[in-house]
Structure formats: structure tokens, C-alpha cells
Amino acid sequence: MNLPTSYKRWHLYGAGLESVRLETVPLTMPGPDEILVRHDACGICFSDIKIINLGGEHPRLTGRDLASNPVVMGHEVTLTVVAIGENRATQFVIGDRFIVQADVYYKGTNLAYGYAITGGMSQYGLIGSELLDGDEGCYLLPLDATSNDAEGALVEPWACVEASYRWVHGTEPTLRFDTTPTPDEFEAKAKTLTKNGVALLNFDKPLARPVAVDVGRVHYDGHAYVGPRSNTRNEILGGGVSWFIGAAGPMGMMHAQRALALPEPPRVLLITDRHDARLQAVADRFGPLAKERGVELILCNVRTGPEPDLKAIALGGFDDIVVMVPSIEAIEQSFPHLAENGVLNVFAGLARGTTAKIDVSDICFKNVRIVGTSGSSIADMYAVKEKLEAGTLATGDSLAAIGGLETFAEGLAAVKNSRFSGKTVIYPHIENLPLTALPDLKTIRPAVYEKLRDGQFWTDEAEAALTAS
């Protein structure tokens, strides 16, 4: 390929948006065990905001001096191979397209693309043994030619959504309560749960009071609290009643889209949030799909009211409650509304050590469960990629805004301030493209707007028009 001698990428030199700078660096050809890739599209994740907020204090960057060794963020990536080192010549072909499983482990060390490893907010990048010979093999997943770059970049966040419904807590519990402990005893023993630990609650009588449950570890360490009777359901209950809390943002939109597109969607889906504009975006984007699938979609702003009548919506309780806002209050207030055999999914990231007061007796006597996940695996990525390529999941339908490389800092601010209800994707090689909501392309890039579906959904044709302009 005809490659430049230099290229642009964003460097983070410390905490705060003011520490992000767009700079030009020399293009280096790959060494024998490396490949050179072109970053074609890169999504902005709220995890990027955590890096901005914490800088070198971020857990994945501990000990790194950003002032002298800045980070290149961006882990939701579609890329193309443009040059190949001699030892990789039988493994790759120029023009191969891939997406990235960002959670990289190499020789037992967690590195991560867009953290320790230079990420996608860059026009080009070198990829070496950390990704190509990682502990789980190659962390690059081939992308079908029928998928556009934005769809590919959005597989990674979609995999996080997919992973949150792939609960694997069917093994023997690591902590058992075969009699009723005192609340203090329960809290002390719960602290001994190891990563992916399962606590089986088989009480003979209810606990004397609600207890502190580390919901941060439910999310980040995969803790699960289960009852004595079989309840291994690992999907939204078809024909049931679901409540998605704080679900009008980008990730919540994905959960809603996924639920509505299931072979057996819920009968009722309640979505609560605190922003009218975002709730209206849910209605505009997914109201028609809900109607088509026969799902009663209920949207409610819990900040301005009126409060939803939860008992009227779900007389016997909610079969599934997914918490997408980092709020202890949301967990504590929603848990009692689970139906028999219901599941509370802690999707939002609360720091380890964050506890919620929960009457865990319901886990035993109503056979409800508390589960949570963080991130995704290569298997989750492949599951979403297969759905995308089979046409059963349109990852691009969660795209709300696009921009050129120069708009990355503005895009970070937009994600931090919830400017767009869906995902934002940056095209590193598109010149003079302001950060634009898809409907606003009508005036910014009318030829691209004409190729959108229903004036708001990304398509192959829209991307082709964008890259051709």
C-alpha cells in the first residue's frame, strides 16, 4: 500500500481532557514479528472517560509516567493490515481486516489495547507478539467483508452486553450457607468469595436484617448469589417483564435493542432514565421495533416523574432487572421488586468495596439471583461477530454520532456529558468531518445522510458514501 512517512495520533499526558493532544509522529515499518495496521474506525467508550479522569492513577496504568510515556487510547477498533514483518508473512495478508479483543493477556500480564498497548485513536499502529501470540492466542478477530467499519468497531462494546447474559454459574458453589447465619456472619463470610465465586444461600429462616453485599465485586469479580433451587436461566425471560434502569444511554440502548430482537422478547420492557431527550431517542429508534415484536415499551423519567407504578407494570414482580447506572440506591430499591426466580444483573461498574443493603433472604425463599459481569472474552466477541455476519444483530444500529480524527477530544467530552444517546465512532482517516449526530448529516454530509436507513441508522451505503467523499 502507498503509506505516508508520518501520521497523526492522540496522546494522553495526564488526567483531564486538557491533557489530550493530537500530534504527528513518524511512521515505522514493522519488525520481523510485527504487523502495521491502519485504524479504520474507533468507538469511544465510557471506559475512556475513566482513563481521562484518573490519568496515571488508572489501575491499568499504575506506575506509568504519562508525561514521558503517554497513552494512545481507543479499544473499540476495526483495522486493516497494511504491512507485514517477514516472520508473519504466512499468517497475514495485506488488506486483511480485523477487530480487536482489547483485554489482552501476555505471559500472565494484563496489558489491554488502548491502555498499556497503543490503541485506535491513531491513524496507524504497530502490533506485535502481545496481541498476536497472547495467552489466549491471537487477539485479532477476522472481520467479514460484508461488515462495515463502524459495525466492526462496535462489536467490542456489544460483546460486553452479550457477556452480561452469558452467566456461567452452574458449577459447585464456592461458599455455602446451609443454615441461617447472623447478618454479621454472612457479611464476614461473603468477603471471602474469590473471583467468579458463587454463594449458595440455603437458609432455614430469613435473616434478621438486610446485609451489605459488595456489588462492586459482583460486577468486576463476577460474584453471584444464588438460591437452593435450580435457577440457571442465562437469558432475558421470553414473555416476561423486564426493567432496565438508567438504560437510555449508549450501552442501555444496546441492551434494549438486544432484548427487543430476541427470538422470544419480553412481553413488557420498562426503561427508566433521568433525561427526556435520551428517552425520546429510545422511542424514536426502537419504538417501531418494539411494536413489531409485540413488546409493550414503557419509558419513564424518574427525575421529573411521575414515578412508574411498578406493581401495576409487573403485578408479580420483574423477571429481569438490569442496572446500567452506577447507583447503590437503584440496586437497593429495585431488588425487592424481583419476581419469583427473577434475576438482578449488575451491569454498571461500581468500585470494588461498594456495598448495597439487600435482604438476601429473598435469594433463598424467592429463588432470585444477583449476577454481574465486566468486559468480555474472545468467545463473547466471536458470538457477536457471528450474529453480525449472519444478519441477526445490527451492531451499527447503536451508532448515534461520527467524527474525524480531529474531533476525538470533543467526542470524549460528548460521551462524558451524555451529548448523544448512542455510540460515537471516530474515523481516523476522514478529513474535515465535524462531530455530528447521524440525523444532522443532512446538512453536514447530505450524500451520506441520503444513505441512512430511516434518517437515523448507519448502513454500508452510508459508510461507502462517507469514505468516498
Short mmCIF file of C-alpha atoms in Angstrom, two decimals:
data_model
loop_
_atom_site.label_atom_id
_atom_site.label_comp_id
_atom_site.label_asym_id
_atom_site.label_seq_id
_atom_site.Cartn_x
_atom_site.Cartn_y
_atom_site.Cartn_z
CA MET A 1 0.00 0.00 0.00
CA ASN A 2 1.04 3.60 -0.55
CA LEU A 3 1.94 4.60 3.01
CA PRO A 4 2.84 8.05 4.38
CA THR A 5 6.08 8.85 6.18
CA SER A 6 4.19 10.25 9.20
CA TYR A 7 0.74 10.09 10.71
CA LYS A 8 -1.45 11.58 13.45
CA ARG A 9 -2.46 10.16 16.78
CA TRP A 10 -3.83 11.37 20.12
CA HIS A 11 -1.61 11.24 23.20
CA LEU A 12 -2.80 11.44 26.81
CA TYR A 13 -0.16 13.07 29.04
CA GLY A 14 -2.07 13.07 32.33
CA ALA A 15 -5.52 13.36 33.89
CA GLY A 16 -8.12 15.68 32.35
CA LEU A 17 -9.29 16.48 28.84
CA GLU A 18 -6.72 19.26 28.62
CA SER A 19 -4.01 16.56 28.71
CA VAL A 20 -5.10 15.03 25.37
CA ARG A 21 -3.13 16.27 22.34
CA LEU A 22 -3.20 15.42 18.64
CA GLU A 23 0.36 15.03 17.40
CA THR A 24 2.23 13.89 14.30
CA VAL A 25 4.72 11.02 14.60
CA PRO A 26 6.94 9.16 12.10
CA LEU A 27 5.53 6.01 10.53
CA THR A 28 7.68 2.99 11.43
CA MET A 29 7.68 -0.18 9.35
CA PRO A 30 7.05 -3.44 11.22
CA GLY A 31 9.83 -5.57 12.64
CA PRO A 32 10.09 -9.29 11.78
CA ASP A 33 7.39 -10.32 14.27
CA GLU A 34 5.09 -7.31 13.86
CA ILE A 35 2.39 -6.08 11.52
CA LEU A 36 1.47 -2.49 10.67
CA VAL A 37 -2.24 -1.73 10.73
CA ARG A 38 -4.43 1.15 9.62
CA HIS A 39 -7.15 2.07 12.12
CA ASP A 40 -10.32 2.49 10.07
CA ALA A 41 -12.86 3.18 12.84
CA CYS A 42 -12.68 3.53 16.60
CA GLY A 43 -15.52 3.88 19.08
CA ILE A 44 -15.39 6.00 22.22
CA CYS A 45 -16.23 4.12 25.41
CA PHE A 46 -17.08 5.42 28.87
CA SER A 47 -14.02 3.44 29.95
CA ASP A 48 -12.02 6.05 28.03
CA ILE A 49 -13.54 8.68 30.33
CA LYS A 50 -12.24 6.74 33.33
CA ILE A 51 -8.74 6.95 31.83
CA ILE A 52 -9.18 10.70 31.29
CA ASN A 53 -10.39 11.19 34.85
CA LEU A 54 -7.65 9.13 36.51
CA GLY A 55 -4.69 9.51 34.15
CA GLY A 56 -1.70 7.59 35.55
CA GLU A 57 -3.75 6.60 38.62
CA HIS A 58 -5.90 4.30 36.47
CA PRO A 59 -5.44 0.68 37.70
CA ARG A 60 -4.33 -0.49 34.25
CA LEU A 61 -1.72 2.30 34.06
CA THR A 62 -0.27 2.14 37.56
CA GLY A 63 3.42 3.01 37.57
CA ARG A 64 3.41 4.58 34.11
CA ASP A 65 4.68 8.15 33.80
CA LEU A 66 2.27 9.60 31.25
CA ALA A 67 4.24 12.82 30.97
CA SER A 68 7.10 10.94 29.31
CA ASN A 69 5.21 7.87 28.07
CA PRO A 70 1.73 8.99 27.03
CA VAL A 71 -1.18 6.67 26.33
CA VAL A 72 -2.91 6.31 22.97
CA MET A 73 -6.49 5.36 23.87
CA GLY A 74 -9.12 3.57 21.82
CA HIS A 75 -10.07 -0.10 22.18
CA GLU A 76 -13.24 -0.41 20.06
CA VAL A 77 -11.45 -0.82 16.74
CA THR A 78 -11.70 -2.00 13.17
CA LEU A 79 -8.34 -2.17 11.44
CA THR A 80 -6.66 -3.26 8.18
CA VAL A 81 -3.23 -4.85 7.74
CA VAL A 82 -1.04 -2.60 5.58
CA ALA A 83 2.49 -4.04 6.08
CA ILE A 84 3.79 -7.36 7.39
CA GLY A 85 7.03 -8.40 9.10
CA GLU A 86 8.87 -11.31 7.49
CA ASN A 87 8.03 -13.79 10.27
CA ARG A 88 4.29 -13.03 9.92
CA ALA A 89 4.12 -13.43 6.14
CA THR A 90 2.29 -16.76 6.32
CA GLN A 91 -0.11 -15.55 9.00
CA PHE A 92 -1.42 -12.33 7.43
CA VAL A 93 -2.18 -10.83 4.03
CA ILE A 94 -2.14 -7.14 3.24
CA GLY A 95 -5.74 -5.96 3.21
CA ASP A 96 -6.91 -8.37 5.93
CA ARG A 97 -9.49 -6.68 8.21
CA PHE A 98 -9.78 -7.39 11.91
CA ILE A 99 -11.45 -6.30 15.12
CA VAL A 100 -9.66 -6.39 18.48
CA GLN A 101 -10.37 -8.22 21.72
CA ALA A 102 -8.88 -5.46 23.84
CA ASP A 103 -8.46 -7.35 27.13
CA VAL A 104 -5.04 -8.76 26.26
CA TYR A 105 -3.08 -11.13 28.47
CA TYR A 106 0.54 -11.79 27.58
CA LYS A 107 2.72 -14.08 29.71
CA GLY A 108 0.26 -13.69 32.56
CA THR A 109 0.20 -9.89 32.47
CA ASN A 110 -2.92 -7.89 31.59
CA LEU A 111 -1.97 -5.20 29.06
CA ALA A 112 -5.07 -4.12 27.09
CA TYR A 113 -5.33 -2.32 23.76
CA GLY A 114 -5.77 1.41 24.27
CA TYR A 115 -4.22 1.21 27.73
CA ALA A 116 -0.74 -0.32 28.04
CA ILE A 117 -0.76 -1.06 24.29
CA THR A 118 -1.12 1.80 21.80
CA GLY A 119 -4.78 1.97 20.77
CA GLY A 120 -7.04 3.03 17.95
CA MET A 121 -7.16 6.82 18.30
CA SER A 122 -4.33 6.83 15.82
CA GLN A 123 -4.22 6.56 12.06
CA TYR A 124 -1.75 3.65 12.14
CA GLY A 125 -0.26 1.29 14.71
CA LEU A 126 2.27 -1.50 15.14
CA ILE A 127 1.00 -4.77 16.56
CA GLY A 128 3.40 -7.34 17.96
CA SER A 129 3.58 -10.53 19.96
CA GLU A 130 1.43 -9.24 22.84
CA LEU A 131 -1.66 -9.47 20.60
CA LEU A 132 -0.52 -11.98 18.03
CA ASP A 133 0.89 -14.57 20.45
CA GLY A 134 -1.12 -13.81 23.58
CA ASP A 135 -2.04 -16.20 26.37
CA GLU A 136 -5.34 -16.96 24.60
CA GLY A 137 -3.85 -16.97 21.12
CA CYS A 138 -4.32 -14.13 18.66
CA TYR A 139 -6.44 -11.25 19.93
CA LEU A 140 -7.30 -10.11 16.40
CA LEU A 141 -10.60 -11.50 15.07
CA PRO A 142 -11.10 -11.56 11.28
CA LEU A 143 -13.96 -9.37 10.06
CA ASP A 144 -16.21 -10.47 7.23
CA ALA A 145 -16.06 -8.28 4.12
CA THR A 146 -19.80 -7.65 4.36
CA SER A 147 -19.46 -5.75 7.65
CA ASN A 148 -18.69 -2.03 7.58
CA ASP A 149 -16.03 -0.41 9.75
CA ALA A 150 -18.41 1.13 12.30
CA GLU A 151 -20.22 -2.18 12.77
CA GLY A 152 -16.89 -3.88 13.36
CA ALA A 153 -15.72 -1.30 15.89
CA LEU A 154 -18.96 -1.72 17.83
CA VAL A 155 -18.57 -5.48 18.21
CA GLU A 156 -16.40 -4.93 21.31
CA PRO A 157 -18.99 -2.97 23.35
CA TRP A 158 -21.69 -5.28 22.07
CA ALA A 159 -19.63 -8.22 23.34
CA CYS A 160 -19.73 -6.66 26.82
CA VAL A 161 -23.52 -6.61 26.55
CA GLU A 162 -23.59 -10.17 25.27
CA ALA A 163 -21.29 -11.31 28.10
CA SER A 164 -23.69 -9.95 30.70
CA TYR A 165 -26.22 -12.60 29.62
CA ARG A 166 -23.75 -15.48 29.36
CA TRP A 167 -23.77 -16.36 33.05
CA VAL A 168 -21.75 -19.49 33.80
CA HIS A 169 -22.63 -20.02 37.43
CA GLY A 170 -23.81 -23.61 37.08
CA THR A 171 -20.77 -25.07 38.87
CA GLU A 172 -20.48 -26.02 42.52
CA PRO A 173 -20.76 -23.03 44.87
CA THR A 174 -17.59 -21.77 46.49
CA LEU A 175 -19.46 -20.59 49.60
CA ARG A 176 -22.47 -22.30 51.19
CA PHE A 177 -24.92 -21.20 53.84
CA ASP A 178 -26.84 -24.36 54.81
CA THR A 179 -28.27 -22.76 57.92
CA THR A 180 -29.21 -19.20 58.62
CA PRO A 181 -26.20 -17.16 59.77
CA THR A 182 -26.36 -13.95 61.72
CA PRO A 183 -26.15 -10.86 59.47
CA ASP A 184 -22.63 -10.18 60.76
CA GLU A 185 -21.56 -13.76 59.99
CA PHE A 186 -22.99 -13.50 56.47
CA GLU A 187 -21.17 -10.24 55.75
CA ALA A 188 -17.88 -11.64 57.06
CA LYS A 189 -18.08 -14.86 55.04
CA ALA A 190 -19.18 -13.06 51.86
CA LYS A 191 -15.89 -11.16 51.93
CA THR A 192 -14.05 -14.46 51.40
CA LEU A 193 -15.58 -15.04 47.95
CA THR A 194 -12.88 -15.32 45.31
CA LYS A 195 -13.13 -14.16 41.69
CA ASN A 196 -16.15 -15.72 39.94
CA GLY A 197 -17.24 -17.10 43.29
CA VAL A 198 -20.77 -18.41 43.85
CA ALA A 199 -22.55 -18.09 47.19
CA LEU A 200 -25.37 -20.61 47.73
CA LEU A 201 -27.98 -19.44 50.22
CA ASN A 202 -29.98 -22.29 51.75
CA PHE A 203 -31.42 -20.64 54.86
CA ASP A 204 -33.92 -22.29 57.19
CA LYS A 205 -35.35 -18.90 58.15
CA PRO A 206 -34.95 -15.29 56.95
CA LEU A 207 -32.03 -13.15 58.10
CA ALA A 208 -32.75 -10.67 60.85
CA ARG A 209 -31.93 -7.66 58.64
CA PRO A 210 -30.71 -6.65 55.19
CA VAL A 211 -26.96 -7.14 54.79
CA ALA A 212 -24.14 -5.37 52.96
CA VAL A 213 -23.40 -7.03 49.61
CA ASP A 214 -20.30 -5.94 47.72
CA VAL A 215 -22.00 -5.10 44.42
CA GLY A 216 -18.71 -3.75 43.07
CA ARG A 217 -17.29 -7.27 43.23
CA VAL A 218 -20.49 -8.67 41.72
CA HIS A 219 -19.68 -6.55 38.67
CA TYR A 220 -15.87 -6.67 38.49
CA ASP A 221 -15.19 -10.09 40.06
CA GLY A 222 -18.21 -11.98 38.75
CA HIS A 223 -19.65 -12.82 42.17
CA ALA A 224 -23.07 -14.49 42.12
CA TYR A 225 -25.58 -15.05 44.89
CA VAL A 226 -27.99 -17.92 44.19
CA GLY A 227 -30.75 -19.86 45.92
CA PRO A 228 -31.04 -23.59 46.67
CA ARG A 229 -33.47 -24.41 43.86
CA SER A 230 -32.43 -24.71 40.24
CA ASN A 231 -32.37 -21.30 38.55
CA THR A 232 -29.82 -21.47 35.74
CA ARG A 233 -31.60 -19.22 33.24
CA ASN A 234 -29.00 -17.13 31.44
CA GLU A 235 -31.20 -15.02 29.20
CA ILE A 236 -33.96 -12.42 29.46
CA LEU A 237 -37.17 -14.35 30.12
CA GLY A 238 -39.18 -14.58 26.93
CA GLY A 239 -42.72 -13.34 27.52
CA GLY A 240 -41.68 -11.95 30.89
CA VAL A 241 -41.47 -8.45 32.34
CA SER A 242 -38.12 -6.65 32.31
CA TRP A 243 -36.89 -3.41 33.88
CA PHE A 244 -33.77 -1.70 32.54
CA ILE A 245 -32.58 1.05 34.91
CA GLY A 246 -30.62 4.02 33.53
CA ALA A 247 -30.96 2.48 30.10
CA ALA A 248 -31.31 5.44 27.73
CA GLY A 249 -27.56 5.89 27.24
CA PRO A 250 -25.34 4.14 24.68
CA MET A 251 -24.98 0.81 26.50
CA GLY A 252 -28.59 0.84 27.66
CA MET A 253 -29.67 1.32 24.06
CA MET A 254 -27.76 -1.85 23.19
CA HIS A 255 -29.47 -3.81 25.96
CA ALA A 256 -32.85 -2.56 24.76
CA GLN A 257 -32.14 -3.37 21.13
CA ARG A 258 -30.87 -6.82 22.08
CA ALA A 259 -33.93 -7.59 24.22
CA LEU A 260 -36.34 -6.47 21.51
CA ALA A 261 -34.55 -8.55 18.87
CA LEU A 262 -34.50 -11.80 20.88
CA PRO A 263 -36.31 -14.79 19.34
CA GLU A 264 -38.56 -14.58 22.42
CA PRO A 265 -38.53 -10.98 23.66
CA PRO A 266 -40.04 -9.90 26.98
CA ARG A 267 -43.74 -9.08 26.98
CA VAL A 268 -43.11 -5.77 28.77
CA LEU A 269 -39.94 -3.67 28.84
CA LEU A 270 -39.74 -0.76 31.30
CA ILE A 271 -36.87 1.65 30.67
CA THR A 272 -36.19 4.31 33.28
CA ASP A 273 -33.73 7.18 32.95
CA ARG A 274 -33.30 10.82 34.04
CA HIS A 275 -33.16 12.56 30.65
CA ASP A 276 -36.17 13.26 28.43
CA ALA A 277 -34.10 13.68 25.27
CA ARG A 278 -32.43 10.32 25.72
CA LEU A 279 -35.72 8.58 26.46
CA GLN A 280 -37.19 10.17 23.35
CA ALA A 281 -34.25 8.79 21.37
CA VAL A 282 -35.13 5.30 22.64
CA ALA A 283 -38.70 5.82 21.50
CA ASP A 284 -37.63 7.12 18.09
CA ARG A 285 -35.06 4.42 17.42
CA PHE A 286 -36.66 1.35 18.94
CA GLY A 287 -40.35 2.13 19.39
CA PRO A 288 -41.18 0.71 15.93
CA LEU A 289 -39.18 -2.46 16.66
CA ALA A 290 -41.00 -2.93 19.97
CA LYS A 291 -44.35 -2.59 18.22
CA GLU A 292 -43.28 -5.01 15.52
CA ARG A 293 -42.20 -7.59 18.12
CA GLY A 294 -45.32 -7.17 20.24
CA VAL A 295 -43.46 -5.71 23.23
CA GLU A 296 -45.07 -3.08 25.44
CA LEU A 297 -42.29 -0.48 25.75
CA ILE A 298 -42.71 1.82 28.76
CA LEU A 299 -40.40 4.83 29.13
CA CYS A 300 -40.22 6.86 32.33
CA ASN A 301 -38.16 9.81 33.54
CA VAL A 302 -37.62 9.15 37.25
CA ARG A 303 -36.17 12.62 37.81
CA THR A 304 -39.15 14.64 36.62
CA GLY A 305 -41.77 11.99 37.33
CA PRO A 306 -44.29 10.67 37.68
CA GLU A 307 -42.73 7.57 39.21
CA PRO A 308 -43.67 4.35 37.40
CA ASP A 309 -46.32 2.24 39.09
CA LEU A 310 -44.12 -0.82 39.44
CA LYS A 311 -46.85 -3.06 40.86
CA ALA A 312 -49.20 -2.18 38.02
CA ILE A 313 -46.50 -2.82 35.42
CA ALA A 314 -45.36 -6.10 37.00
CA LEU A 315 -48.02 -7.46 39.32
CA GLY A 316 -45.89 -10.40 40.39
CA GLY A 317 -42.59 -8.58 40.13
CA PHE A 318 -39.97 -8.26 37.40
CA ASP A 319 -38.39 -11.34 35.88
CA ASP A 320 -35.26 -9.41 34.92
CA ILE A 321 -33.83 -6.18 36.30
CA VAL A 322 -30.67 -4.84 34.65
CA VAL A 323 -28.96 -1.94 36.43
CA MET A 324 -26.98 0.22 33.99
CA VAL A 325 -26.35 3.20 36.24
CA PRO A 326 -23.68 3.11 38.99
CA SER A 327 -26.15 3.71 41.79
CA ILE A 328 -26.41 1.87 45.10
CA GLU A 329 -29.88 3.36 45.51
CA ALA A 330 -31.02 1.84 42.20
CA ILE A 331 -29.89 -1.62 43.30
CA GLU A 332 -31.36 -1.37 46.80
CA GLN A 333 -34.71 -0.03 45.61
CA SER A 334 -35.15 -2.40 42.67
CA PHE A 335 -34.11 -5.71 44.28
CA PRO A 336 -37.35 -6.18 46.30
CA HIS A 337 -39.31 -5.94 43.03
CA LEU A 338 -37.89 -9.16 41.58
CA ALA A 339 -40.43 -11.84 40.76
CA GLU A 340 -40.06 -15.45 41.83
CA ASN A 341 -37.00 -16.85 40.00
CA GLY A 342 -36.03 -13.33 38.93
CA VAL A 343 -32.52 -12.10 38.13
CA LEU A 344 -30.83 -8.83 39.11
CA ASN A 345 -27.99 -8.08 36.69
CA VAL A 346 -25.44 -5.54 37.96
CA PHE A 347 -24.12 -4.24 34.63
CA ALA A 348 -22.94 -0.82 35.81
CA GLY A 349 -19.41 -0.59 37.12
CA LEU A 350 -19.30 0.25 40.83
CA ALA A 351 -15.91 0.21 42.53
CA ARG A 352 -14.92 -2.90 44.46
CA GLY A 353 -15.86 -2.38 48.09
CA THR A 354 -19.12 -0.61 47.19
CA THR A 355 -21.88 -2.27 49.19
CA ALA A 356 -25.65 -2.23 48.93
CA LYS A 357 -28.00 -3.20 51.76
CA ILE A 358 -30.03 -6.13 50.42
CA ASP A 359 -32.49 -8.56 52.02
CA VAL A 360 -30.70 -11.66 50.72
CA SER A 361 -33.35 -13.90 52.27
CA ASP A 362 -35.25 -13.36 49.01
CA ILE A 363 -32.45 -15.19 47.22
CA CYS A 364 -33.25 -18.27 49.26
CA PHE A 365 -37.03 -18.10 49.55
CA LYS A 366 -37.93 -16.48 46.19
CA ASN A 367 -35.08 -18.23 44.37
CA VAL A 368 -33.87 -14.97 42.83
CA ARG A 369 -30.27 -14.34 41.79
CA ILE A 370 -27.76 -11.49 41.77
CA VAL A 371 -25.19 -11.68 38.97
CA GLY A 372 -22.79 -9.33 37.23
CA THR A 373 -20.05 -9.19 34.62
CA SER A 374 -17.33 -6.85 33.44
CA GLY A 375 -15.82 -6.75 29.97
CA SER A 376 -15.91 -9.62 27.51
CA SER A 377 -13.94 -12.61 26.31
CA ILE A 378 -12.79 -13.67 22.87
CA ALA A 379 -15.72 -16.13 22.87
CA ASP A 380 -18.15 -13.24 23.51
CA MET A 381 -16.58 -11.28 20.64
CA TYR A 382 -16.96 -14.22 18.29
CA ALA A 383 -20.58 -14.70 19.38
CA VAL A 384 -21.44 -11.10 18.47
CA LYS A 385 -19.36 -11.19 15.27
CA GLU A 386 -21.21 -14.30 14.13
CA LYS A 387 -24.57 -12.62 14.77
CA LEU A 388 -23.41 -9.54 12.85
CA GLU A 389 -22.23 -11.54 9.87
CA ALA A 390 -25.37 -13.69 9.91
CA GLY A 391 -27.54 -10.57 9.84
CA THR A 392 -29.28 -11.32 13.15
CA LEU A 393 -27.69 -8.42 15.06
CA ALA A 394 -27.17 -4.96 13.59
CA THR A 395 -24.39 -3.60 15.80
CA GLY A 396 -24.41 -0.40 13.74
CA ASP A 397 -27.94 0.42 14.89
CA SER A 398 -26.42 1.64 18.17
CA LEU A 399 -24.34 4.29 16.37
CA ALA A 400 -25.50 7.85 17.11
CA ALA A 401 -22.65 10.13 16.00
CA ILE A 402 -19.49 10.13 13.89
CA GLY A 403 -16.47 12.39 13.53
CA GLY A 404 -12.99 12.64 12.03
CA LEU A 405 -9.77 12.13 13.98
CA GLU A 406 -9.55 15.81 14.94
CA THR A 407 -12.81 15.52 16.89
CA PHE A 408 -11.65 12.87 19.38
CA ALA A 409 -11.29 15.29 22.30
CA GLU A 410 -14.71 16.75 21.54
CA GLY A 411 -16.06 13.22 21.32
CA LEU A 412 -14.68 12.40 24.76
CA ALA A 413 -16.41 15.46 26.20
CA ALA A 414 -19.62 14.45 24.42
CA VAL A 415 -19.54 10.96 25.94
CA LYS A 416 -18.72 12.36 29.38
CA ASN A 417 -21.65 14.81 29.16
CA SER A 418 -24.11 12.35 27.55
CA ARG A 419 -24.46 14.52 24.46
CA PHE A 420 -25.52 11.59 22.28
CA SER A 421 -27.87 8.80 23.27
CA GLY A 422 -25.99 6.14 21.30
CA LYS A 423 -22.40 5.29 20.47
CA THR A 424 -19.85 7.68 18.95
CA VAL A 425 -17.37 6.39 16.35
CA ILE A 426 -14.30 8.24 15.08
CA TYR A 427 -12.96 7.70 11.54
CA PRO A 428 -9.22 8.41 11.81
CA HIS A 429 -8.68 8.86 8.07
CA ILE A 430 -11.69 11.05 7.23
CA GLU A 431 -10.71 14.69 6.74
CA ASN A 432 -12.74 17.70 7.88
CA LEU A 433 -15.60 15.73 9.41
CA PRO A 434 -17.04 17.53 12.45
CA LEU A 435 -18.52 15.52 15.30
CA THR A 436 -22.05 15.02 14.01
CA ALA A 437 -25.20 13.23 15.14
CA LEU A 438 -26.39 10.99 12.31
CA PRO A 439 -29.61 12.95 11.62
CA ASP A 440 -27.54 16.16 11.36
CA LEU A 441 -25.58 14.72 8.44
CA LYS A 442 -28.45 16.06 6.37
CA THR A 443 -26.71 19.44 6.32
CA ILE A 444 -23.09 18.37 7.02
CA ARG A 445 -22.77 15.48 4.55
CA PRO A 446 -26.07 15.21 2.62
CA ALA A 447 -24.79 12.45 0.34
CA VAL A 448 -24.10 10.34 3.42
CA TYR A 449 -27.40 11.23 5.06
CA GLU A 450 -29.31 10.02 2.00
CA LYS A 451 -27.90 6.54 2.57
CA LEU A 452 -29.00 6.26 6.20
CA ARG A 453 -31.89 3.95 6.99
CA ASP A 454 -34.91 5.94 8.15
CA GLY A 455 -32.70 9.01 8.51
CA GLN A 456 -31.03 7.72 11.69
CA PHE A 457 -29.44 4.27 11.27
CA TRP A 458 -25.98 3.61 9.84
CA THR A 459 -25.65 1.46 6.71
CA ASP A 460 -22.96 0.03 4.42
CA GLU A 461 -24.04 2.53 1.80
CA ALA A 462 -23.69 5.46 4.20
CA GLU A 463 -20.16 4.44 5.10
CA ALA A 464 -19.26 3.98 1.44
CA ALA A 465 -20.53 7.49 0.73
CA LEU A 466 -18.53 8.84 3.68
CA THR A 467 -15.24 7.25 2.65
CA ALA A 468 -15.74 8.31 -0.97
CA SER A 469 -16.34 11.97 -0.12
#
